[in-house]
Coordinates of C-alpha atoms and ligand atoms in Angstrom, one line a residue:
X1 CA 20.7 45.5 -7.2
X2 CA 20.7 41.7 -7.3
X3 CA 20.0 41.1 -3.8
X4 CA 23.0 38.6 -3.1
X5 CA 21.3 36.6 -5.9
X6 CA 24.0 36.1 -9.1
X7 CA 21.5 37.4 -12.1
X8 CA 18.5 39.3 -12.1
X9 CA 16.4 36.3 -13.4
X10 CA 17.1 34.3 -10.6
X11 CA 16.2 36.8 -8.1
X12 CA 13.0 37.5 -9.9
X13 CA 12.1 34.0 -9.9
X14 CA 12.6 33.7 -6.2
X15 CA 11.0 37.3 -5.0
X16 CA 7.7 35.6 -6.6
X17 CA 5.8 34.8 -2.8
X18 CA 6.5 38.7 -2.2
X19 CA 6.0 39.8 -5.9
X20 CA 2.5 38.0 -5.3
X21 CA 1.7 39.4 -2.2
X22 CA 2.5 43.3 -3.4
X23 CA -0.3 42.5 -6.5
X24 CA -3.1 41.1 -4.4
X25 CA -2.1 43.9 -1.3
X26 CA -5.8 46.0 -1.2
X27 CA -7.4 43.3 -3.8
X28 CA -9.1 40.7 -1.6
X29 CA -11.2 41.5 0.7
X30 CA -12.5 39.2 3.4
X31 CA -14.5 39.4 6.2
X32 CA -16.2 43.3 7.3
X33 CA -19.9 43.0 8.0
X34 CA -21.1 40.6 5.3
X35 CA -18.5 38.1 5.5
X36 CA -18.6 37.8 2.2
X37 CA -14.9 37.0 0.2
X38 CA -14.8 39.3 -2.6
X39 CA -12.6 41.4 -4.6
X40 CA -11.6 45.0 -5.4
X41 CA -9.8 46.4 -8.6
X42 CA -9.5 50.4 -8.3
X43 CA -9.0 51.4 -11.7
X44 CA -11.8 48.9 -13.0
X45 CA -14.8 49.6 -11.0
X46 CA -16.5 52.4 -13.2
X47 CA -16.1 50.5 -15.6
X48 CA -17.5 47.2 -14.7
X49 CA -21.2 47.6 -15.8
X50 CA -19.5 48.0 -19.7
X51 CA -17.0 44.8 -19.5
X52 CA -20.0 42.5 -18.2
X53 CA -22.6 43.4 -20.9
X54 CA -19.7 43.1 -23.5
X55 CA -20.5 41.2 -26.0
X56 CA -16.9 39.5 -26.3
X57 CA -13.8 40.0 -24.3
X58 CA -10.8 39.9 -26.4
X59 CA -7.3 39.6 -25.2
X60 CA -4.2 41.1 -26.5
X61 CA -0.8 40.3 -26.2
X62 CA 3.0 39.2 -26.9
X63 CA 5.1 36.8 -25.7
X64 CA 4.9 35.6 -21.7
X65 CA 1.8 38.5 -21.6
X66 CA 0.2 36.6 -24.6
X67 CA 0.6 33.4 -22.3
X68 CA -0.6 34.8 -19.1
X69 CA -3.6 35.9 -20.6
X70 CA -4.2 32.2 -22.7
X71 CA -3.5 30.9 -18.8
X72 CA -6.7 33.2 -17.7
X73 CA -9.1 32.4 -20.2
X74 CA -10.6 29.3 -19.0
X75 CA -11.5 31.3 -15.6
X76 CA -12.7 34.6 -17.2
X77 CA -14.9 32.5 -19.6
X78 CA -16.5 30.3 -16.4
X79 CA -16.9 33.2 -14.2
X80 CA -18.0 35.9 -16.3
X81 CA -20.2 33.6 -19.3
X82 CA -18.7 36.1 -21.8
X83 CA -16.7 34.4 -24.4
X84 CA -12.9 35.2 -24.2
X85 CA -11.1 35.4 -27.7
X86 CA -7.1 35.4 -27.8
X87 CA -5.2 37.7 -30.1
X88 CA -1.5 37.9 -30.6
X89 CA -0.9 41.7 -31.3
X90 CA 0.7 41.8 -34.6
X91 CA -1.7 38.9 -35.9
X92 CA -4.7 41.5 -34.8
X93 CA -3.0 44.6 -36.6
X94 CA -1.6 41.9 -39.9
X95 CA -5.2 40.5 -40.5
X96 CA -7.0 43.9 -39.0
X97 CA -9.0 41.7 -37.4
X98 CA -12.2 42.5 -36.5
X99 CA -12.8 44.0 -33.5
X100 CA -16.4 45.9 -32.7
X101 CA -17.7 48.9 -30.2
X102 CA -19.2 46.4 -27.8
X103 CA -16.2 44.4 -27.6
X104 CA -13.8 45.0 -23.8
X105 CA -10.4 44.4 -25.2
X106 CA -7.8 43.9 -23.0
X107 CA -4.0 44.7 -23.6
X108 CA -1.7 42.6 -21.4
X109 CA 1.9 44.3 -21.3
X110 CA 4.7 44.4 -18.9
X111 CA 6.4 46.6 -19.9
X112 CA 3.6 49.3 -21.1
X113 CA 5.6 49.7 -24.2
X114 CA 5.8 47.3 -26.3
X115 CA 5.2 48.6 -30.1
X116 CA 2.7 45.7 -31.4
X117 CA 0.1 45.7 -28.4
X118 CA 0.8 49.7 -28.6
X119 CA -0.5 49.0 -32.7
X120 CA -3.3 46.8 -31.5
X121 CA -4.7 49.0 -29.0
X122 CA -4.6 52.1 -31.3
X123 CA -6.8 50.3 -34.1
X124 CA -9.1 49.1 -31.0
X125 CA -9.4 52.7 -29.9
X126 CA -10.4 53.4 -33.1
X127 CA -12.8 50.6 -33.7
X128 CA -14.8 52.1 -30.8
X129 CA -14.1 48.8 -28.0
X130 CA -13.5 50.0 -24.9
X131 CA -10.0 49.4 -24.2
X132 CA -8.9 47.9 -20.8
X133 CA -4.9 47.6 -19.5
X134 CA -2.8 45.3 -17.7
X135 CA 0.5 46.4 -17.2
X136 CA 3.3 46.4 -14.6
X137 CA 4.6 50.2 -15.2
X138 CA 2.9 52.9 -14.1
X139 CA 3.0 56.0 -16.6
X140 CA 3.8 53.5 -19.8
X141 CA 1.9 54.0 -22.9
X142 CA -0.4 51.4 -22.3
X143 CA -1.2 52.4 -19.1
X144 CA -1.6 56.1 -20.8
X145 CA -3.7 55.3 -23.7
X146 CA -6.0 52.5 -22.4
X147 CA -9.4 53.7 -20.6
X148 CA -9.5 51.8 -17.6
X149 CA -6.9 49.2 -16.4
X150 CA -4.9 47.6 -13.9
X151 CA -1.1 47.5 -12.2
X152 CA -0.1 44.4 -11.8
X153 CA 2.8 45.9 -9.0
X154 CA 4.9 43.1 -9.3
X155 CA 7.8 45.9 -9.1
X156 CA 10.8 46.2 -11.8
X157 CA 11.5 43.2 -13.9
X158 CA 14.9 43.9 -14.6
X159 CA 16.0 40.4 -16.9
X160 CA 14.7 40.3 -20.4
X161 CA 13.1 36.5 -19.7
X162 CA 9.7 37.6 -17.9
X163 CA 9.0 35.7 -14.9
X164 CA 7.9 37.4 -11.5
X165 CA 5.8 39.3 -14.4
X166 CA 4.2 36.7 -15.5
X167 CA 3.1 35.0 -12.6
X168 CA 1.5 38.4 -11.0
X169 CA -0.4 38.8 -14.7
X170 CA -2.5 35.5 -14.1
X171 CA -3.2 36.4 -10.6
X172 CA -4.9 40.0 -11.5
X173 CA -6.2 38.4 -14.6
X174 CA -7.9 35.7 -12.1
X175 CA -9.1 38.4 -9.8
X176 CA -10.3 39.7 -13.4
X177 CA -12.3 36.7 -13.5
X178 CA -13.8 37.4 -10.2
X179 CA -14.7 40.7 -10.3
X180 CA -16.8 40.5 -13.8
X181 CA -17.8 37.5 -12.7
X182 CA -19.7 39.3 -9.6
X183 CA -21.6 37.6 -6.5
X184 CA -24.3 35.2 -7.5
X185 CA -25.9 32.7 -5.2
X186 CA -24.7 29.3 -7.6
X187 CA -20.6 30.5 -8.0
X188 CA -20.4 31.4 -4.3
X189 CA -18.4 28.6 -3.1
X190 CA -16.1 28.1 -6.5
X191 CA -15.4 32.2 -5.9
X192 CA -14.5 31.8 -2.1
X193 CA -12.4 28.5 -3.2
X194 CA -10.7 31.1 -5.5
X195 CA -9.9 33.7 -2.8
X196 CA -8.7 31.3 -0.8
X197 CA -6.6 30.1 -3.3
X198 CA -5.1 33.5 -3.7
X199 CA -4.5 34.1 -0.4
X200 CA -2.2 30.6 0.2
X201 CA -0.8 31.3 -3.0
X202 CA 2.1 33.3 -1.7
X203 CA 3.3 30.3 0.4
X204 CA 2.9 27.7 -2.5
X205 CA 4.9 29.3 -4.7
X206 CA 7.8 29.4 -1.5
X207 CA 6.8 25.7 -1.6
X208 CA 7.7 25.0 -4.8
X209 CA 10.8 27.0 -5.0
X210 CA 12.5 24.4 -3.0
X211 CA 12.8 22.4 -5.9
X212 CA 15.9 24.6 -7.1
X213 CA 18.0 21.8 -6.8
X214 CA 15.8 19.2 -8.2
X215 CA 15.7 21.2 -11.5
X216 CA 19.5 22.4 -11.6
X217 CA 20.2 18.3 -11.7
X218 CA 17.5 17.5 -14.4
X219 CA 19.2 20.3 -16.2
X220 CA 22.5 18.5 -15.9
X221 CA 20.7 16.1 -17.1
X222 CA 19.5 18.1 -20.5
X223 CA 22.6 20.3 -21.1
X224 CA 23.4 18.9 -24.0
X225 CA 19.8 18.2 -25.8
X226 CA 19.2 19.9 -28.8
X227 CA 15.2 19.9 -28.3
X228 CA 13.0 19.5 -25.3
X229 CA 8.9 19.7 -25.5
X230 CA 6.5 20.5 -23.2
X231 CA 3.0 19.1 -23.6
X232 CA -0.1 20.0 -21.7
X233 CA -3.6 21.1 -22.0
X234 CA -6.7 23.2 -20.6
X235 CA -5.6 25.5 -17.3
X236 CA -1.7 24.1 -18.5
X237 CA -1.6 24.4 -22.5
X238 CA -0.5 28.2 -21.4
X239 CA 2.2 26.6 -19.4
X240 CA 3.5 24.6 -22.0
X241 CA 4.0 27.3 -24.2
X242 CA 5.5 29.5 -21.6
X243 CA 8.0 26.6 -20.2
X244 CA 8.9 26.6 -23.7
X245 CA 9.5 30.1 -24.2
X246 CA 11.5 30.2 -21.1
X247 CA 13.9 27.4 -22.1
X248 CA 14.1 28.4 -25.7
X249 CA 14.7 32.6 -24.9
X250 CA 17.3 32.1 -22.2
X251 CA 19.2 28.6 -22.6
X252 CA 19.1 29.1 -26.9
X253 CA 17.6 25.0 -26.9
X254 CA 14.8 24.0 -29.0
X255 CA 11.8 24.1 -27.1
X256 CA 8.3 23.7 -28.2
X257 CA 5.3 24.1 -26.1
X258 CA 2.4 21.9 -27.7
X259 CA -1.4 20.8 -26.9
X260 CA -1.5 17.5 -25.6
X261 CA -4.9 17.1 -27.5
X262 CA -3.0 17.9 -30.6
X263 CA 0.0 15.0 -30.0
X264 CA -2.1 12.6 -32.4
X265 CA -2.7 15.1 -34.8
X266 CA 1.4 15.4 -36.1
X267 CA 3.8 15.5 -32.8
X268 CA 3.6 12.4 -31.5
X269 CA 5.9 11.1 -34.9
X270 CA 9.1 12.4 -32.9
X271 CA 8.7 10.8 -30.3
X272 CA 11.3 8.2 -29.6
X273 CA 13.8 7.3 -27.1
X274 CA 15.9 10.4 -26.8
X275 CA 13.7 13.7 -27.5
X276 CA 13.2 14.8 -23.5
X277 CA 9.6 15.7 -23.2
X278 CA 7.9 17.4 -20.3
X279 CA 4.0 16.5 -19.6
X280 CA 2.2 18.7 -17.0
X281 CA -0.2 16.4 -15.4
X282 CA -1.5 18.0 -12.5
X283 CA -4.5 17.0 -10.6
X284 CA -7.6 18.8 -12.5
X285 CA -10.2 18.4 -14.9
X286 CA -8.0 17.0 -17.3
X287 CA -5.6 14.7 -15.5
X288 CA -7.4 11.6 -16.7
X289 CA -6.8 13.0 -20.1
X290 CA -2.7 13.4 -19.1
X291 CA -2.7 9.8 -17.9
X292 CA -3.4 8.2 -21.5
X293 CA -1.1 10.6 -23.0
X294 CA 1.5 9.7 -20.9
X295 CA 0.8 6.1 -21.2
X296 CA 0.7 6.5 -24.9
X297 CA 4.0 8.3 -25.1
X298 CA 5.3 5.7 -23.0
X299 CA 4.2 2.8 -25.2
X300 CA 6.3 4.9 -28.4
X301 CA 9.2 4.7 -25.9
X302 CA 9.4 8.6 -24.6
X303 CA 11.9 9.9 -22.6
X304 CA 9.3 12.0 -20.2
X305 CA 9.3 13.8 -17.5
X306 CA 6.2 14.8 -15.5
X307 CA 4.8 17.4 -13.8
X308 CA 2.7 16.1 -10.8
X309 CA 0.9 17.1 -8.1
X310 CA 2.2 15.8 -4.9
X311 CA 1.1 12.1 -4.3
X312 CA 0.2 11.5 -7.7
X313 CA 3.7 9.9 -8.5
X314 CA 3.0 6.7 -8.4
X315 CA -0.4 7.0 -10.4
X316 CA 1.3 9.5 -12.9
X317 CA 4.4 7.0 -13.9
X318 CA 4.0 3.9 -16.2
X319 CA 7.1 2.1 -13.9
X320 CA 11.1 3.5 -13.3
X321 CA 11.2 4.9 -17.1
X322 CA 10.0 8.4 -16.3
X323 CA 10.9 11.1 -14.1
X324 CA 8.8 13.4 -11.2
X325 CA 8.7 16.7 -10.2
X326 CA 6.0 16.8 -7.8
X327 CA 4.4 20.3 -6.8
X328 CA 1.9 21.1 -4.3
X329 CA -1.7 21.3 -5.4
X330 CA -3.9 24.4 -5.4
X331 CA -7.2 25.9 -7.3
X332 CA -7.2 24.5 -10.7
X333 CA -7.3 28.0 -12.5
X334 CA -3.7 29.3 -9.8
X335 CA -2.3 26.1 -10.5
X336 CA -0.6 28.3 -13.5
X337 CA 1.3 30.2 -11.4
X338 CA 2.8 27.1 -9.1
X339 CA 3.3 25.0 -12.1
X340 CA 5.4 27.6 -14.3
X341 CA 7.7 27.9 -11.9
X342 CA 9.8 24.5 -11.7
X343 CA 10.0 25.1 -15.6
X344 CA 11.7 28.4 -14.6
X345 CA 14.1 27.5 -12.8
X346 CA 15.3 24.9 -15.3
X347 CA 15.7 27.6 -18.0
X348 CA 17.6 29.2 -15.5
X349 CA 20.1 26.6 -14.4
X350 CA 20.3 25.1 -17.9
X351 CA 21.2 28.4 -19.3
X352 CA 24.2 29.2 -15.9
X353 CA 25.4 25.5 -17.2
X354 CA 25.3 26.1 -20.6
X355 CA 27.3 29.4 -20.6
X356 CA 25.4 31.7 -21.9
X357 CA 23.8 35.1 -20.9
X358 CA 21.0 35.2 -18.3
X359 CA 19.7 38.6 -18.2
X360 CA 20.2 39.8 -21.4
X361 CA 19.7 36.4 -24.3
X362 CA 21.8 37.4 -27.4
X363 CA 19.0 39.4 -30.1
X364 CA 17.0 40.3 -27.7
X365 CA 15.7 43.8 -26.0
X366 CA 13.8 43.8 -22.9
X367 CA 10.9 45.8 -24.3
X368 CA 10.1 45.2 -28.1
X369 CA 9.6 49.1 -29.2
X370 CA 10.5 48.6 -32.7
X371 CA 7.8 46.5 -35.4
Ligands
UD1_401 C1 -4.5 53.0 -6.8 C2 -3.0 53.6 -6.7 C3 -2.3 53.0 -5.6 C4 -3.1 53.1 -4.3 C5 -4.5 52.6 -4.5 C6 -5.3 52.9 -3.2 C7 -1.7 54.4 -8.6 C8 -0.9 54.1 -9.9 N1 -2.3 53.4 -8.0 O1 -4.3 51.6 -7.1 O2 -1.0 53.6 -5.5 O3 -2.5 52.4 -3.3 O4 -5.1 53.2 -5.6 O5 -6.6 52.9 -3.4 O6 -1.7 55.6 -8.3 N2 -4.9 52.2 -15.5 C9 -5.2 52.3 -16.9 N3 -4.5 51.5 -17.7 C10 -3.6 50.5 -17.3 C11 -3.4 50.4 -15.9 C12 -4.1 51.3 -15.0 O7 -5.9 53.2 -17.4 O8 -3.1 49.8 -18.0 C13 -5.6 53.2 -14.6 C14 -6.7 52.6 -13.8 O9 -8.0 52.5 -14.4 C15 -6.7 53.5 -12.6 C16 -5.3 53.9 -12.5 O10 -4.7 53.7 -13.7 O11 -7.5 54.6 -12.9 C17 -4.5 53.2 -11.4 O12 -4.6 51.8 -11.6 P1 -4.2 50.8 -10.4 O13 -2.9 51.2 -9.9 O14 -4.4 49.4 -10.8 O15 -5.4 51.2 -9.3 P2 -5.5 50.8 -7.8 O16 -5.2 49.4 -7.6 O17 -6.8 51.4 -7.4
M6R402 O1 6.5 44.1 -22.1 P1 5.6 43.0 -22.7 O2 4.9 42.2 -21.7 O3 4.6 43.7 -23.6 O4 6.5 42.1 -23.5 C1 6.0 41.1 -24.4 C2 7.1 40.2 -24.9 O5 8.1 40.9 -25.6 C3 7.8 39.5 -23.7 O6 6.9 38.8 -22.9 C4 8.9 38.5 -24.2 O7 8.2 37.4 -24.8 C5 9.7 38.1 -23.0 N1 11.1 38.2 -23.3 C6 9.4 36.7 -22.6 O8 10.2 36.3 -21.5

């Protein structure tokens, strides 16, 4: 059932305030006799004493799960002080990397199925870590197999590009973040900033939907590139990879997700007038950062496009020669969620004007159960 919408993608992109909602329902708690804005994850608290004396957490992943988790890292890491390692699932089992008994490794999966993260978490079982979930189907093999985990209940993802998916993966994984990170007197203000965050996430995210028909014209505008890449860094470097895999699984255009601290180091040779490239410069840690990138792309001619936070046009954009999608601007580590969508919708609407499938891109299955 599509809802009245015309593919399945596009109704998943635009269920995402509700999506949201259903994965933090019975998560955040606020106010009771302390006051205190906290958190609760069911199927993790007997096991929360063993994640925060781990010595490492390691993540584990394909695809748009692989990205949600790089999107969550920065958070975990500041919040728990445990370092976070990133694993793609086949790399792990390729290498057989090592992973020890007082590692927490967790297995991010939408599906619950998938065979490589299925592979990885078997050779962790074996190599004694304990072995946490993150899945969106109840009764999948992940969800079987791992000791302790968490439904993300952003309900059924029916349209092989993950999107609704992904976007309720970095909010558990930030609510993760929170609940290893526990109560202490000095992150008290940064955690309730976070819980706000989560609350008013819901009605960003309707926010920035509105911008459905600023992306289906920039898409009329790139219907006929051969290669579009998306640059950004710290909180955003996940988004640029995801943007990427969006517009390359769905639309079948070249798309590359990149660092921007890496542009020096071998990208920035092709730039020129005509490759369209994206820059996510939202307001955080990092914009400063953005600004020079931008301004040197600029100065090498690039046809950009930017990814703002609302005001920040005019401080964003060397002059006319770029263009701005501004979004609305929320806590640093959620600004993941608000910024992947835009980037979402133009897959979409590039792939409706291109012609080809939607919901089911040619070679591909919606859950990977073969090696
Ligand atoms: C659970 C109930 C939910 C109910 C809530 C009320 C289920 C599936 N969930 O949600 O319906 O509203 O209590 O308190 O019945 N798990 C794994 N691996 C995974 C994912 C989950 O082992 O990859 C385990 C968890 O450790 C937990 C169980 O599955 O034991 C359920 O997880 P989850 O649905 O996230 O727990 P709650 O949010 O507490
Ligand atoms: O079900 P999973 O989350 O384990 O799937 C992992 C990848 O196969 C999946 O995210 C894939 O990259 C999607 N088609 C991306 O949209």
């Amino acid at each position: 059932n599509k809802g009245g919408y015309e593919h399945y993608m596009q109704k998943e992109i635009h269920e995402q305030p509700e999506s949201l909602t259903t994965t933090m329902r019975g998560r955040l708690i606020q106010g009771g006799s302390c006051k205190a804005k906290t958190v609760l994850l069911g199927g993790l608290k007997d096991h929360m004493k063993t994640i925060r004396r781990s010595r490492r957490i390691v993540f584990v992943g394909c695809g748009t799960s692989y990205n949600a988790a790089l999107a969550s890292r920065p958070i975990l890491e500041e919040l728990s002080g445990v370092p976070v390692t990133m694993e793609i699932a086949s790399d792990l089992v390729d290498r057989q990397g090592p992973i020890y008994r007082e590692d927490t490794a967790v297995f991010v999966s939408q599906s619950g199925e998938t065979a490589d993260t299925l592979l990885a978490l078997e050779y962790a079982l074996e190599n004694g870590a304990l072995c946490v979930g993150i899945t969106n189907t109840v009764g999948s093999a992940i969800a079987r197999k791992t000791h302790c985990g968490v439904h993300i209940n952003a309900g059924a993802e029916i349209g092989v590009a993950s999107t609704k998916a992904y976007t309720s993966q970095i909010v558990v994984m930030a609510i993760l973040a929170l609940a290893v990170g526990g109560d202490t007197i000095s992150n008290q203000a940064r955690r309730e900033a976070i819980v706000d965050g989560l609350y008013d996430l819901p009605s960003k995210v309707r926010e920035v939907l509105k911008l459905d028909n600023e992306m289906k014209d920039l898409a009329k505008q790139l219907i006929a590139e051969q290669s579009l890449l998306v640059f950004g860094r710290g909180y955003n470097y996940a988004t640029a990879l995801e943007g990427a895999l969006k517009v390359k699984e769905v639309s079948l255009m070249h798309s590359e997700g990149m660092l921007a601290g890496e542009m020096k180091h071998g990208p920035l040779a092709l730039v020129d007038e005509n490759l369209p490239i994206i820059v996510i410069a939202t307001h955080d840690a990092c914009f400063s950062k953005q600004q020079s990138v931008i301004q040197q792309l600029h100065a090498r001619r690039g046809r950009l496009i930017v990814l703002c936070s609302e005001g920040d046009a005019a401080s964003v954009c060397p002059g006319e020669s770029c263009r701005v999608i501004e979004v609305p601007q929320v806590e640093d580590c959620l600004q993941p969620v608000v910024n992947i969508v835009p980037l979402q919708l133009l897959a979409y609407h590039l792939t409706v004007l291109r012609g080809h499938n939607v919901d089911q891109p040619r070679n591909l299955a919606k859950s990977v159960t073969t090696q």
